[in-house]
mmCIF file of C-alpha atoms in Angstrom:
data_model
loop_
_atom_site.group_PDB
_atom_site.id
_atom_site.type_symbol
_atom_site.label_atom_id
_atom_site.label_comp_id
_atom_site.label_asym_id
_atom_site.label_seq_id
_atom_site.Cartn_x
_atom_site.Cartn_y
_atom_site.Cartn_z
ATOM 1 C CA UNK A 1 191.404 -27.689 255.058
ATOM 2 C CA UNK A 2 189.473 -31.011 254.272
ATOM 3 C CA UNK A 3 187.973 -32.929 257.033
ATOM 4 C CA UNK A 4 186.988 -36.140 254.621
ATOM 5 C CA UNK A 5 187.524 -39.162 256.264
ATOM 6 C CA UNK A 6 189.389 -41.671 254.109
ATOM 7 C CA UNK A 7 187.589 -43.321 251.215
ATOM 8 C CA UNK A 8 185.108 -39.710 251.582
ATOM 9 C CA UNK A 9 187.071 -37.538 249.502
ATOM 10 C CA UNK A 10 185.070 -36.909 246.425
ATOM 11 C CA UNK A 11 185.160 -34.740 243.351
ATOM 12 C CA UNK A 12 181.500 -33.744 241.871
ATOM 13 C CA UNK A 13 181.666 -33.095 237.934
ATOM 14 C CA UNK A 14 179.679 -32.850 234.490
ATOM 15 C CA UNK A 15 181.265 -35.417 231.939
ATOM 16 C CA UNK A 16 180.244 -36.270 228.473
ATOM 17 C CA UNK A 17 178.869 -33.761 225.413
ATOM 18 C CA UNK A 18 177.790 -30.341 226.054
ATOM 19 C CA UNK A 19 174.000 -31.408 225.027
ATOM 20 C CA UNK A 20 173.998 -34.713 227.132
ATOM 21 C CA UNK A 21 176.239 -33.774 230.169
ATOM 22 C CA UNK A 22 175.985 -36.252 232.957
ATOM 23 C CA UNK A 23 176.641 -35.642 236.543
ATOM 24 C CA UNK A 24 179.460 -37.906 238.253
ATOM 25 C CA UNK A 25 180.869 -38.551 241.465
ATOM 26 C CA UNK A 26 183.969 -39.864 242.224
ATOM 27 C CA UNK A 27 185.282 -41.443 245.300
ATOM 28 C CA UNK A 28 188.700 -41.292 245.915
ATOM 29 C CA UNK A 29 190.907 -43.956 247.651
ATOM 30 C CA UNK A 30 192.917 -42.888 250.754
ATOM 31 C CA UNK A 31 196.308 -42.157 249.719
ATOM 32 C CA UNK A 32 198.711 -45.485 249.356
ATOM 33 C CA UNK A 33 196.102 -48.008 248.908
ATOM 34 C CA UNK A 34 196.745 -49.220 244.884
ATOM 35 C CA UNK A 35 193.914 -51.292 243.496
ATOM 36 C CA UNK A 36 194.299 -51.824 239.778
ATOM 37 C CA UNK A 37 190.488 -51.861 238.858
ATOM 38 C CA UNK A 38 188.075 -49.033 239.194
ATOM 39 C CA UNK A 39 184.395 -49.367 240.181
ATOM 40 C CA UNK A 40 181.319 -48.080 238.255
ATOM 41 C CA UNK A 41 178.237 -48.040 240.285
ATOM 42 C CA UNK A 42 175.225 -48.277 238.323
ATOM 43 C CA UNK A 43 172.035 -47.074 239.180
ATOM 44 C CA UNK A 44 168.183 -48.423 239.196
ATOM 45 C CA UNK A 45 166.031 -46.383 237.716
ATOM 46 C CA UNK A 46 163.185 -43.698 239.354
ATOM 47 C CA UNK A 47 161.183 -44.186 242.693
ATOM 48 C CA UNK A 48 163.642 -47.534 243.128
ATOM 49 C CA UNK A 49 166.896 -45.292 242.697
ATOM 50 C CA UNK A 50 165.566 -42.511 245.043
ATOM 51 C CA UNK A 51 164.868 -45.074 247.698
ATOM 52 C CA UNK A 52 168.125 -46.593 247.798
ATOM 53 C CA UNK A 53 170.550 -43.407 247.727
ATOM 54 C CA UNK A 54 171.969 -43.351 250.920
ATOM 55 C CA UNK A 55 172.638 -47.221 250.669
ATOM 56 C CA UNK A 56 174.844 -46.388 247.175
ATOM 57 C CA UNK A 57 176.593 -43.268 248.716
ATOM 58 C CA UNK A 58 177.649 -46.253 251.546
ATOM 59 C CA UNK A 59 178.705 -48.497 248.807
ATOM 60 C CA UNK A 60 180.380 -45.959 247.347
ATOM 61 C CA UNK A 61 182.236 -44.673 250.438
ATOM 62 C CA UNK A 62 183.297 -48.352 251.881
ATOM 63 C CA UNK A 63 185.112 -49.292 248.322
ATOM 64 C CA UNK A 64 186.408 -46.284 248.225
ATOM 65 C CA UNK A 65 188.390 -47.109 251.612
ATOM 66 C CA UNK A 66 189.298 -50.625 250.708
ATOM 67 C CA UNK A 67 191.210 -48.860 247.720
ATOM 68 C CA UNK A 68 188.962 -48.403 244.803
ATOM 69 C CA UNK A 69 188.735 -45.610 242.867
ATOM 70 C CA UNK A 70 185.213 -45.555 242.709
ATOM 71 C CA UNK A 71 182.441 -43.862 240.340
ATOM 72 C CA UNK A 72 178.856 -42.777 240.691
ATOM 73 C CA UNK A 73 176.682 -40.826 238.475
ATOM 74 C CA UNK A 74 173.010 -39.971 237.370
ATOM 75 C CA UNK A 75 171.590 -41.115 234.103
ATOM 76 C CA UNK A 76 170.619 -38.938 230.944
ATOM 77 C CA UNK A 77 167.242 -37.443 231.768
ATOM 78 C CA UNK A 78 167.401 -38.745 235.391
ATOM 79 C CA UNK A 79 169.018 -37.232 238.859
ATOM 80 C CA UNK A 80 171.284 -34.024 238.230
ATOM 81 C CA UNK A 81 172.060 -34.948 234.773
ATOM 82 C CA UNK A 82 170.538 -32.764 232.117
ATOM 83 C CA UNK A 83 168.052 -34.732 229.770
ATOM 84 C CA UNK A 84 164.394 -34.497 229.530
ATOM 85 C CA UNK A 85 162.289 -37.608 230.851
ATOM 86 C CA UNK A 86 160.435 -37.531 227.331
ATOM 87 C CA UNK A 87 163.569 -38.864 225.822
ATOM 88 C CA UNK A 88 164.608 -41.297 228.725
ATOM 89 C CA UNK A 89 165.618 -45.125 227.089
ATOM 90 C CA UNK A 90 167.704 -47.918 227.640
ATOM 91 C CA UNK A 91 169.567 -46.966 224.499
ATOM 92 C CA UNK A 92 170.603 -44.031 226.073
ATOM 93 C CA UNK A 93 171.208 -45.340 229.840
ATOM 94 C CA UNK A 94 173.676 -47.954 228.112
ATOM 95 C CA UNK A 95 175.423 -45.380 226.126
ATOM 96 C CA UNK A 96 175.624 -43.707 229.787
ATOM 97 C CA UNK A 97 177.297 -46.684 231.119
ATOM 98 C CA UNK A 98 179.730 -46.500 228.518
ATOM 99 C CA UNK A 99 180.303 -42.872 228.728
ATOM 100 C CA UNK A 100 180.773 -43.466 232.728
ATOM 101 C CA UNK A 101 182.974 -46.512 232.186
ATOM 102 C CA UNK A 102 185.339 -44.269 230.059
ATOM 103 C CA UNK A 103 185.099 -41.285 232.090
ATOM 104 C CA UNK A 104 186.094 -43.669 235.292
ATOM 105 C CA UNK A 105 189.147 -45.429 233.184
ATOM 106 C CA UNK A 106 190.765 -42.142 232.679
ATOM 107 C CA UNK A 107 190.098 -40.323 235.824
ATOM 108 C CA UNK A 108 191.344 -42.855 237.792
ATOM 109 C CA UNK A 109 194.252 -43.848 235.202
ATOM 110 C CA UNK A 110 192.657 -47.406 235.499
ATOM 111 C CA UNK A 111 192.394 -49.995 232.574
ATOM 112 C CA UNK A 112 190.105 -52.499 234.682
ATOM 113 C CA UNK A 113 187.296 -52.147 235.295
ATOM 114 C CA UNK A 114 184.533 -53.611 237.578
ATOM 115 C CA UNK A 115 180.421 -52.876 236.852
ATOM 116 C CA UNK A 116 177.816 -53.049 239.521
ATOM 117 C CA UNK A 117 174.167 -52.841 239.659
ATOM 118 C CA UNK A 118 171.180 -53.061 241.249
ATOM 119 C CA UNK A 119 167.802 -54.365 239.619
ATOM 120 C CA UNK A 120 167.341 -52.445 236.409
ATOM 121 C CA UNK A 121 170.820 -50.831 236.886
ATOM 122 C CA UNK A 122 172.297 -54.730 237.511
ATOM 123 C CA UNK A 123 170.854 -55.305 234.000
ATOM 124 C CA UNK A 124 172.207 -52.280 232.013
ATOM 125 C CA UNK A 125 176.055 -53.045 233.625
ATOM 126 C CA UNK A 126 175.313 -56.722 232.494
ATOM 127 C CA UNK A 127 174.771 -55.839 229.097
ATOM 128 C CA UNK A 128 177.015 -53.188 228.670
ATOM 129 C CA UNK A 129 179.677 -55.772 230.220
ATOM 130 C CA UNK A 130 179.095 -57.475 227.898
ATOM 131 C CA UNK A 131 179.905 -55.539 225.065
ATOM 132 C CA UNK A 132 183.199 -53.950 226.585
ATOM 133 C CA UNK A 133 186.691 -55.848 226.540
ATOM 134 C CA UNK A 134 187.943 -54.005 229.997
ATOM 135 C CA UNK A 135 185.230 -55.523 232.328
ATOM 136 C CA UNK A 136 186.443 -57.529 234.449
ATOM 137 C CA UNK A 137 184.004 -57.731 237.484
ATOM 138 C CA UNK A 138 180.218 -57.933 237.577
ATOM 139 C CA UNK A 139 178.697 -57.551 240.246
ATOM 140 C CA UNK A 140 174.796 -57.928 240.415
ATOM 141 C CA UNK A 141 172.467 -57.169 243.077
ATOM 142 C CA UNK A 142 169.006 -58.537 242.911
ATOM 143 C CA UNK A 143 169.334 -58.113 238.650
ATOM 144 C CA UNK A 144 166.060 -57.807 236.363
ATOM 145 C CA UNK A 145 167.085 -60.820 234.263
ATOM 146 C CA UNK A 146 163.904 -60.532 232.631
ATOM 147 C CA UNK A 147 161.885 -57.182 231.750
ATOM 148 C CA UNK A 148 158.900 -58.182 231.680
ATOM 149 C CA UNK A 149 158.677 -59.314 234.919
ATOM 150 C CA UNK A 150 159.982 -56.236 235.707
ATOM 151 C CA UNK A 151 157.761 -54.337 234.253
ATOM 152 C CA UNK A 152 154.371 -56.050 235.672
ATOM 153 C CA UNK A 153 156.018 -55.694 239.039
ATOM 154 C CA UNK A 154 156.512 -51.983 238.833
ATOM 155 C CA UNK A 155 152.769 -51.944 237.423
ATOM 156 C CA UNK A 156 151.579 -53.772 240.185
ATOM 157 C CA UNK A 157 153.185 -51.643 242.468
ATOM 158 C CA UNK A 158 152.270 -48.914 241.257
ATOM 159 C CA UNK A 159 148.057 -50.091 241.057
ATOM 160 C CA UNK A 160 148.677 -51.043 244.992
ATOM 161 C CA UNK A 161 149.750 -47.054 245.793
ATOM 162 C CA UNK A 162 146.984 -45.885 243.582
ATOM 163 C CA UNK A 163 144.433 -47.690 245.445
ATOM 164 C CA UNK A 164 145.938 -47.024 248.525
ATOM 165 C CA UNK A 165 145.891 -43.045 248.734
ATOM 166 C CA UNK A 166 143.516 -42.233 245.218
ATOM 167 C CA UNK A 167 140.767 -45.529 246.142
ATOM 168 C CA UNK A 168 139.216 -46.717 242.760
ATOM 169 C CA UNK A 169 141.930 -44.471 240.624
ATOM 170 C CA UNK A 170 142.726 -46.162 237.714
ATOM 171 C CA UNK A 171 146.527 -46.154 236.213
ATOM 172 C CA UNK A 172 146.302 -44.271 232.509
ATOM 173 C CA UNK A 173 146.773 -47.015 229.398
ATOM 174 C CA UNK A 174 147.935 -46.876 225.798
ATOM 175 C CA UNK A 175 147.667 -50.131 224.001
ATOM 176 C CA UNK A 176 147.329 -52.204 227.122
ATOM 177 C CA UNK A 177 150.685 -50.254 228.649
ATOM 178 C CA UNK A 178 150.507 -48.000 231.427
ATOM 179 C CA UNK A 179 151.902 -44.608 231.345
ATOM 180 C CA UNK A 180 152.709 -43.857 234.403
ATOM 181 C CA UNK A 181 155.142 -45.784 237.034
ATOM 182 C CA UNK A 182 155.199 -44.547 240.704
ATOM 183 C CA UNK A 183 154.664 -41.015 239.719
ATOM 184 C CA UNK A 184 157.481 -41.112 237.314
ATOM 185 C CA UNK A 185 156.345 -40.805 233.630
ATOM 186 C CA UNK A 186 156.965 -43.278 230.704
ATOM 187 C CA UNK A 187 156.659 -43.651 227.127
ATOM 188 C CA UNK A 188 155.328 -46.796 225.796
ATOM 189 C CA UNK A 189 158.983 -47.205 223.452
ATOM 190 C CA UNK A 190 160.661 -47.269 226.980
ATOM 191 C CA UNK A 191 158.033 -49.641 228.369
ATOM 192 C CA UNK A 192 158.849 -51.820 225.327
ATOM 193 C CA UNK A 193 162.283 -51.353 226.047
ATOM 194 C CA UNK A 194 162.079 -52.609 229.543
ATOM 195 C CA UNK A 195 160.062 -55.514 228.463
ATOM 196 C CA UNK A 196 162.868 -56.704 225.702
ATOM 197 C CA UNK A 197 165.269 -57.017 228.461
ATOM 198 C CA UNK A 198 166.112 -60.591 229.005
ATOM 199 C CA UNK A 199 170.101 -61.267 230.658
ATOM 200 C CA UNK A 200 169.513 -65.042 229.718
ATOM 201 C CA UNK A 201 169.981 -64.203 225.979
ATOM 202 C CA UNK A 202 173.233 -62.376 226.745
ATOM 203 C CA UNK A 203 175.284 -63.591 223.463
ATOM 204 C CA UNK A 204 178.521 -63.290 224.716
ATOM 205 C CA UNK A 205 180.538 -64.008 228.730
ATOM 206 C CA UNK A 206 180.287 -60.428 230.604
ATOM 207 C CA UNK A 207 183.043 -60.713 232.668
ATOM 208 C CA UNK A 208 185.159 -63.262 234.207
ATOM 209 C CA UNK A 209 184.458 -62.902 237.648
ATOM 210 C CA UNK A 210 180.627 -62.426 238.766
ATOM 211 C CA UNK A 211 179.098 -61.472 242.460
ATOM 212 C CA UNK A 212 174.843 -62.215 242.357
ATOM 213 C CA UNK A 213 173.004 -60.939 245.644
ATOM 214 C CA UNK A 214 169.872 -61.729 246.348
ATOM 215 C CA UNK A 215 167.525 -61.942 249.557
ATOM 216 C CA UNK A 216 164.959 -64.540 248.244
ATOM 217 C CA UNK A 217 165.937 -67.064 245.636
ATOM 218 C CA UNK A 218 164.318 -66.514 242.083
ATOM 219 C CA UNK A 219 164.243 -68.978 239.829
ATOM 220 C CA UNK A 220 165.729 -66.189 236.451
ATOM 221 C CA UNK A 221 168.480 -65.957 238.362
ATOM 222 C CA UNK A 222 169.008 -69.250 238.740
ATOM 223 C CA UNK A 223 168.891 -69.907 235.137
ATOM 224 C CA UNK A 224 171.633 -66.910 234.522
ATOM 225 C CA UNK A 225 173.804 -68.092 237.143
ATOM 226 C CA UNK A 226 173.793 -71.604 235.528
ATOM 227 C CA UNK A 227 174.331 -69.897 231.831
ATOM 228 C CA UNK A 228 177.403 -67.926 232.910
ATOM 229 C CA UNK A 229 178.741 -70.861 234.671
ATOM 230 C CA UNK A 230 178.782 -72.370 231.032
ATOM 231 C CA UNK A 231 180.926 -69.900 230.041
ATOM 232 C CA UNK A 232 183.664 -70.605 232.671
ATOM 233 C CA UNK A 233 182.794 -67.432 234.341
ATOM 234 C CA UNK A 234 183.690 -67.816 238.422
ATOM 235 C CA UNK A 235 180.532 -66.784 239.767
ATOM 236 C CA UNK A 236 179.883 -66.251 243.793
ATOM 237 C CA UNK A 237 175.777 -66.388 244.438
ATOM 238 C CA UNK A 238 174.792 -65.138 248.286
ATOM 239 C CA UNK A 239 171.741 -65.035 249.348
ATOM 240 C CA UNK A 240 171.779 -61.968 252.106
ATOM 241 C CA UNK A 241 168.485 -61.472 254.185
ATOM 242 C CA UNK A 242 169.048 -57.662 254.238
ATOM 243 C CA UNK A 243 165.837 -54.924 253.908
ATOM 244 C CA UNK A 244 165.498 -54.267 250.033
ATOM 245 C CA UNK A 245 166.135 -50.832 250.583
ATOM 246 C CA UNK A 246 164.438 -49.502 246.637
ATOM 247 C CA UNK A 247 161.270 -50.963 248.126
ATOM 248 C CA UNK A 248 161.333 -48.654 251.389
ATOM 249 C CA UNK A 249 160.046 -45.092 252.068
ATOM 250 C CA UNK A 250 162.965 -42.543 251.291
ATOM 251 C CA UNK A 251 162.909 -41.287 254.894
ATOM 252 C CA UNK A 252 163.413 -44.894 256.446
ATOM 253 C CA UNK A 253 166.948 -44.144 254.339
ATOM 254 C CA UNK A 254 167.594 -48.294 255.888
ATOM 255 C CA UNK A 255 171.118 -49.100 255.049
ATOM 256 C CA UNK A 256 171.299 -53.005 253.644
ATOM 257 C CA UNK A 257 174.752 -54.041 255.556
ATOM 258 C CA UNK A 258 174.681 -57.457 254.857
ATOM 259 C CA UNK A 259 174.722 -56.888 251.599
ATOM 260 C CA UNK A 260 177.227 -53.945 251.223
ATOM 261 C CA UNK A 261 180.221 -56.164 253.046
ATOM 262 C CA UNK A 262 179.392 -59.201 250.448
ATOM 263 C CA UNK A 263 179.700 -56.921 247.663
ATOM 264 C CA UNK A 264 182.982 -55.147 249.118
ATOM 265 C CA UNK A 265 184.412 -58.413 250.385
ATOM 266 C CA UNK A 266 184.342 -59.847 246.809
ATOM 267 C CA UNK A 267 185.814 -57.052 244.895
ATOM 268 C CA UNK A 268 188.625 -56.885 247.579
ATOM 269 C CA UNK A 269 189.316 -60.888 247.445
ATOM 270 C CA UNK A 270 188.134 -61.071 243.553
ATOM 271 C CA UNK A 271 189.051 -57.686 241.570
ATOM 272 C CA UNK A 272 191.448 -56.018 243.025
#
């Protein structure tokens, strides 16, 4: 017999193609509690992802019990999911948001959906948001609005650990790009991709409704909260002075509370 507590029952599948299967799971609701949207989580990407699992299992778990069906799942080439990292893109990761999207709408017998992200991952829901009819929720926690910044961040980063533990190691370069990101591999194409990222050229309004979370304020996001305003979107911005959990140590496995009730408070007052 099942011990889950409510909003901790969960099924663990494969979904999508044969050659491209991607592993899901699904949170199920407790029993009588009817919300008519469904919830994608989508993931950052590599070391960040890694760092902040435990704090997306919670997410998961707590909109489960306020009555979301709720989905998450690993992208192609990433996680559990088959894939190779050579062929790892942001092509690909949106088609994976779409696959998810779809896979979520009809295991849940949903037609709403709601999309939310976290830096990198915030950026791919954005733009596949954008591009979907049946969105409509974003919600966007600390979101790359612009990959190049992104990008020299991670490189940065990843410089800082190298001369930490390896001294006067040097990242490898191609053309000016490193290769390498926080012991995580990458092709110059997906470097390129990363870099071409930019939310404030979004052609088209994501969703009606949009949550932004952020601990410090940043002037991008500024700029996209003002551009979606322009679109009539209703957007909530809250700043939350929680840890930013994809910066910490795995094993510190810190929990961002703050910032999980904001996001779980707005779907339940905003999506439902």
């Amino acid at each position: 017999m099942s011990q889950n507590l409510p909003g901790e029952e969960v099924e663990v599948f494969y979904f999508g193609p044969p050659d491209q299967s991607l592993f899901g799971i699904y949170h199920l609701p407790p029993p009588g509690l009817t919300r008519t949207s469904a919830i994608l989580l989508c993931p950052p990407l590599q070391q960040e992802y890694q760092r902040c699992h435990r704090a997306y299992r919670q997410l998961a778990v707590r909109l489960a019990k306020a009555g979301f069906p709720v989905l998450r799942f690993d992208y192609y080439g990433t996680g559990d999911s088959s894939g190779d990292e050579a062929v790892m893109g942001l092509g690909q990761w949106l088609a994976d948001v779409q696959a998810a999207a779809d896979e979520l709408k009809k295991r849940s017998r949903r037609e709403r959906v709601v999309l939310i992200g976290l830096r990198l991952g915030a950026a791919l829901a954005a733009l596949t948001a954008a591009a979907r009819s049946d969105v409509v929720g974003l919600g966007l926690w600390e979101p790359t609005v612009n990959g190049t910044a992104y990008y020299d961040e991670l490189a940065a980063w990843q410089q800082e650990k190298l001369w930490y533990f390896l001294s006067d190691v040097q990242t490898p370069v191609q053309n000016g790009e490193t290769l390498e990101l926080l012991g995580q591999p990458v092709s110059a194409a997906l470097i390129a991709e990363i870099q071409a990222v930019n939310l404030l050229a979004l052609a088209t309004k994501p969703a009606n409704q949009v949550l932004i979370v952020e601990g410090e304020a940043n002037p991008t996001t500024a700029q996209l909260k003002t551009r979606l305003e322009g679109w009539q979107v209703a957007v909530q911005y809250q700043r939350v002075d929680d840890p930013p959990v994809w910066l910490d140590d795995p094993d510190k496995a810190l929990v961002p509370n703050q910032v999980l009730q904001a996001i779980v408070s707005w779907a339940s007052e905003v999506v439902a």
